[in-house]
Amino acid sequence: MAGEADGPFKGLLVPILLPEKCYDQLFVQWDLLHVPCLKILLSKGLGLGIVAGSLLVKLPQVFKLLGAKSAEGLSLQSVMLELVALTGTVVYSITNNFPFSSWGEALFLTLQTVAICFLVMHYRGETVKGAIELSSLLEQFHFHSSSE
């Protein structure tokens, strides 16, 4: 029975999607309709799905900028403002030890927005300035997230 409880999926499911008691409830006792555990599984699964989906949100814009070799029509101020808002969300979530599934999408959107911001500055002829400012922003982000 103990070997059955430590099945091949336990190492993946327990730390990511389920507490150990829910793994036992669903996969050892086969109580597949245990509502509290199903709610946890659904909530964590949707959270991770949103995080995975956020990996692709801004990539079409990045590729369009690269393909056009121009950032005409994009406001640097609006991109920077979005970057500040996203960075604030990520830092606040890390500081408060929120689970990754609740703030991971903001992290990936931040990284993609950093790329867009750099491209806007690069195509305006401010490549060095953009690299310095973005590295400074990332350094501040690293400092705030590691200070707690």
mmCIF file of C-alpha atoms in Angstrom:
data_model
loop_
_atom_site.group_PDB
_atom_site.id
_atom_site.type_symbol
_atom_site.label_atom_id
_atom_site.label_comp_id
_atom_site.label_asym_id
_atom_site.label_seq_id
_atom_site.Cartn_x
_atom_site.Cartn_y
_atom_site.Cartn_z
ATOM 1 C CA MET A 1 0.000 0.000 0.000
ATOM 2 C CA ALA A 2 2.877 2.389 0.769
ATOM 3 C CA GLY A 3 4.356 1.784 -2.692
ATOM 4 C CA GLU A 4 1.006 2.658 -4.222
ATOM 5 C CA ALA A 5 0.889 5.946 -2.269
ATOM 6 C CA ASP A 6 4.282 6.920 -3.708
ATOM 7 C CA GLY A 7 3.202 6.484 -7.326
ATOM 8 C CA PRO A 8 5.054 7.981 -10.281
ATOM 9 C CA PHE A 9 2.948 11.152 -10.369
ATOM 10 C CA LYS A 10 3.221 12.008 -6.692
ATOM 11 C CA GLY A 11 6.580 13.744 -7.129
ATOM 12 C CA LEU A 12 5.057 16.041 -9.749
ATOM 13 C CA LEU A 13 1.584 16.623 -8.383
ATOM 14 C CA VAL A 14 2.221 17.101 -4.667
ATOM 15 C CA PRO A 15 4.512 20.113 -4.696
ATOM 16 C CA ILE A 16 2.827 21.796 -7.661
ATOM 17 C CA LEU A 17 -0.913 21.070 -7.710
ATOM 18 C CA LEU A 18 -2.008 19.232 -4.590
ATOM 19 C CA PRO A 19 -1.306 18.920 -0.891
ATOM 20 C CA GLU A 20 -0.280 15.388 0.074
ATOM 21 C CA LYS A 21 -3.602 14.694 1.815
ATOM 22 C CA CYS A 22 -5.458 15.476 -1.423
ATOM 23 C CA TYR A 23 -3.110 13.290 -3.467
ATOM 24 C CA ASP A 24 -3.893 10.430 -1.084
ATOM 25 C CA GLN A 25 -7.618 11.202 -1.208
ATOM 26 C CA LEU A 26 -7.780 11.313 -5.020
ATOM 27 C CA PHE A 27 -5.146 8.795 -6.148
ATOM 28 C CA VAL A 28 -4.768 6.327 -3.275
ATOM 29 C CA GLN A 29 -8.338 6.116 -1.974
ATOM 30 C CA TRP A 30 -9.737 6.888 -5.466
ATOM 31 C CA ASP A 31 -12.297 9.332 -4.088
ATOM 32 C CA LEU A 32 -12.410 11.307 -7.335
ATOM 33 C CA LEU A 33 -15.399 13.387 -6.238
ATOM 34 C CA HIS A 34 -13.836 14.798 -3.050
ATOM 35 C CA VAL A 35 -14.984 18.400 -3.476
ATOM 36 C CA PRO A 36 -12.384 20.274 -1.355
ATOM 37 C CA CYS A 37 -9.506 18.530 -3.151
ATOM 38 C CA LEU A 38 -11.106 19.047 -6.564
ATOM 39 C CA LYS A 39 -11.417 22.770 -5.791
ATOM 40 C CA ILE A 40 -7.706 22.944 -4.923
ATOM 41 C CA LEU A 41 -6.746 21.017 -8.062
ATOM 42 C CA LEU A 42 -8.939 23.195 -10.282
ATOM 43 C CA SER A 43 -7.717 26.444 -8.725
ATOM 44 C CA LYS A 44 -4.021 25.577 -8.953
ATOM 45 C CA GLY A 45 -4.430 24.083 -12.427
ATOM 46 C CA LEU A 46 -6.162 27.200 -13.757
ATOM 47 C CA GLY A 47 -3.538 29.429 -12.119
ATOM 48 C CA LEU A 48 -0.709 27.532 -13.789
ATOM 49 C CA GLY A 49 -2.616 27.542 -17.084
ATOM 50 C CA ILE A 50 -2.887 31.315 -16.919
ATOM 51 C CA VAL A 51 0.840 31.560 -16.187
ATOM 52 C CA ALA A 52 1.602 29.311 -19.162
ATOM 53 C CA GLY A 53 -0.688 31.357 -21.398
ATOM 54 C CA SER A 54 0.997 34.586 -20.355
ATOM 55 C CA LEU A 55 4.199 33.340 -21.949
ATOM 56 C CA LEU A 56 2.653 34.104 -25.332
ATOM 57 C CA VAL A 57 0.673 37.288 -24.725
ATOM 58 C CA LYS A 58 3.135 39.913 -25.948
ATOM 59 C CA LEU A 59 5.310 37.798 -28.225
ATOM 60 C CA PRO A 60 3.352 38.753 -31.387
ATOM 61 C CA GLN A 61 4.027 42.420 -30.606
ATOM 62 C CA VAL A 62 7.728 41.709 -30.032
ATOM 63 C CA PHE A 63 7.976 39.824 -33.336
ATOM 64 C CA LYS A 64 6.095 42.565 -35.179
ATOM 65 C CA LEU A 65 8.526 45.181 -33.825
ATOM 66 C CA LEU A 66 11.479 43.037 -34.858
ATOM 67 C CA GLY A 67 10.032 42.369 -38.292
ATOM 68 C CA ALA A 68 9.176 46.027 -38.978
ATOM 69 C CA LYS A 69 12.449 47.235 -37.463
ATOM 70 C CA SER A 70 10.431 50.157 -36.141
ATOM 71 C CA ALA A 71 8.513 51.127 -33.021
ATOM 72 C CA GLU A 72 6.545 53.872 -34.716
ATOM 73 C CA GLY A 73 3.215 54.448 -33.031
ATOM 74 C CA LEU A 74 4.257 53.105 -29.642
ATOM 75 C CA SER A 75 4.461 55.463 -26.707
ATOM 76 C CA LEU A 76 7.563 54.905 -24.596
ATOM 77 C CA GLN A 77 5.815 56.501 -21.614
ATOM 78 C CA SER A 78 2.905 54.053 -21.771
ATOM 79 C CA VAL A 79 5.243 51.060 -22.096
ATOM 80 C CA MET A 80 7.279 52.306 -19.098
ATOM 81 C CA LEU A 81 4.116 52.900 -17.073
ATOM 82 C CA GLU A 82 2.958 49.357 -17.804
ATOM 83 C CA LEU A 83 6.389 48.104 -16.788
ATOM 84 C CA VAL A 84 6.189 49.929 -13.462
ATOM 85 C CA ALA A 85 2.724 48.493 -12.749
ATOM 86 C CA LEU A 86 3.768 44.935 -13.606
ATOM 87 C CA THR A 87 7.000 45.171 -11.645
ATOM 88 C CA GLY A 88 5.104 46.470 -8.614
ATOM 89 C CA THR A 89 2.744 43.509 -8.801
ATOM 90 C CA VAL A 90 5.592 41.005 -8.981
ATOM 91 C CA VAL A 91 7.593 42.575 -6.148
ATOM 92 C CA TYR A 92 4.527 42.829 -3.896
ATOM 93 C CA SER A 93 3.631 39.200 -4.564
ATOM 94 C CA ILE A 94 7.152 37.935 -3.895
ATOM 95 C CA THR A 95 7.419 40.027 -0.732
ATOM 96 C CA ASN A 96 4.169 38.549 0.588
ATOM 97 C CA ASN A 97 5.124 34.969 -0.383
ATOM 98 C CA PHE A 98 2.133 34.493 -2.663
ATOM 99 C CA PRO A 99 2.170 31.228 -4.633
ATOM 100 C CA PHE A 100 3.769 31.428 -8.076
ATOM 101 C CA SER A 101 0.500 30.443 -9.737
ATOM 102 C CA SER A 102 -1.042 33.724 -8.544
ATOM 103 C CA TRP A 103 1.685 36.092 -9.811
ATOM 104 C CA GLY A 104 3.678 34.187 -12.420
ATOM 105 C CA GLU A 105 1.761 35.767 -15.295
ATOM 106 C CA ALA A 106 2.855 39.225 -14.124
ATOM 107 C CA LEU A 107 6.483 38.056 -14.141
ATOM 108 C CA PHE A 108 6.319 36.823 -17.734
ATOM 109 C CA LEU A 109 4.425 39.930 -18.846
ATOM 110 C CA THR A 110 7.122 42.038 -17.165
ATOM 111 C CA LEU A 111 9.870 40.266 -19.074
ATOM 112 C CA GLN A 112 8.048 40.682 -22.376
ATOM 113 C CA THR A 113 7.348 44.342 -21.639
ATOM 114 C CA VAL A 114 11.045 44.851 -20.873
ATOM 115 C CA ALA A 115 11.802 43.509 -24.349
ATOM 116 C CA ILE A 116 9.243 45.850 -25.925
ATOM 117 C CA CYS A 117 10.611 48.811 -23.976
ATOM 118 C CA PHE A 118 14.132 48.030 -25.114
ATOM 119 C CA LEU A 119 13.014 47.682 -28.731
ATOM 120 C CA VAL A 120 11.195 51.025 -28.617
ATOM 121 C CA MET A 121 14.338 52.717 -27.341
ATOM 122 C CA HIS A 122 16.563 50.805 -29.764
ATOM 123 C CA TYR A 123 14.541 51.829 -32.807
ATOM 124 C CA ARG A 124 14.602 55.438 -31.599
ATOM 125 C CA GLY A 125 18.391 55.326 -31.673
ATOM 126 C CA GLU A 126 18.782 55.105 -27.886
ATOM 127 C CA THR A 127 20.102 51.536 -27.616
ATOM 128 C CA VAL A 128 22.764 52.218 -25.002
ATOM 129 C CA LYS A 129 20.470 54.423 -22.929
ATOM 130 C CA GLY A 130 17.748 51.779 -23.107
ATOM 131 C CA ALA A 131 20.108 49.004 -22.050
ATOM 132 C CA ILE A 132 21.385 51.043 -19.106
ATOM 133 C CA GLU A 133 17.901 52.032 -17.924
ATOM 134 C CA LEU A 134 16.500 48.526 -18.249
ATOM 135 C CA SER A 135 19.486 46.944 -16.500
ATOM 136 C CA SER A 136 19.021 49.482 -13.716
ATOM 137 C CA LEU A 137 15.333 48.585 -13.471
ATOM 138 C CA LEU A 138 16.123 44.869 -13.371
ATOM 139 C CA GLU A 139 18.763 45.451 -10.695
ATOM 140 C CA GLN A 140 16.230 47.320 -8.567
ATOM 141 C CA PHE A 141 13.724 44.516 -9.111
ATOM 142 C CA HIS A 142 16.325 41.939 -8.045
ATOM 143 C CA PHE A 143 17.215 44.006 -4.962
ATOM 144 C CA HIS A 144 13.574 44.338 -3.855
ATOM 145 C CA SER A 145 12.714 40.692 -4.453
ATOM 146 C CA SER A 146 15.790 39.382 -2.605
ATOM 147 C CA SER A 147 15.613 41.794 0.343
ATOM 148 C CA GLU A 148 12.838 39.869 2.106
#
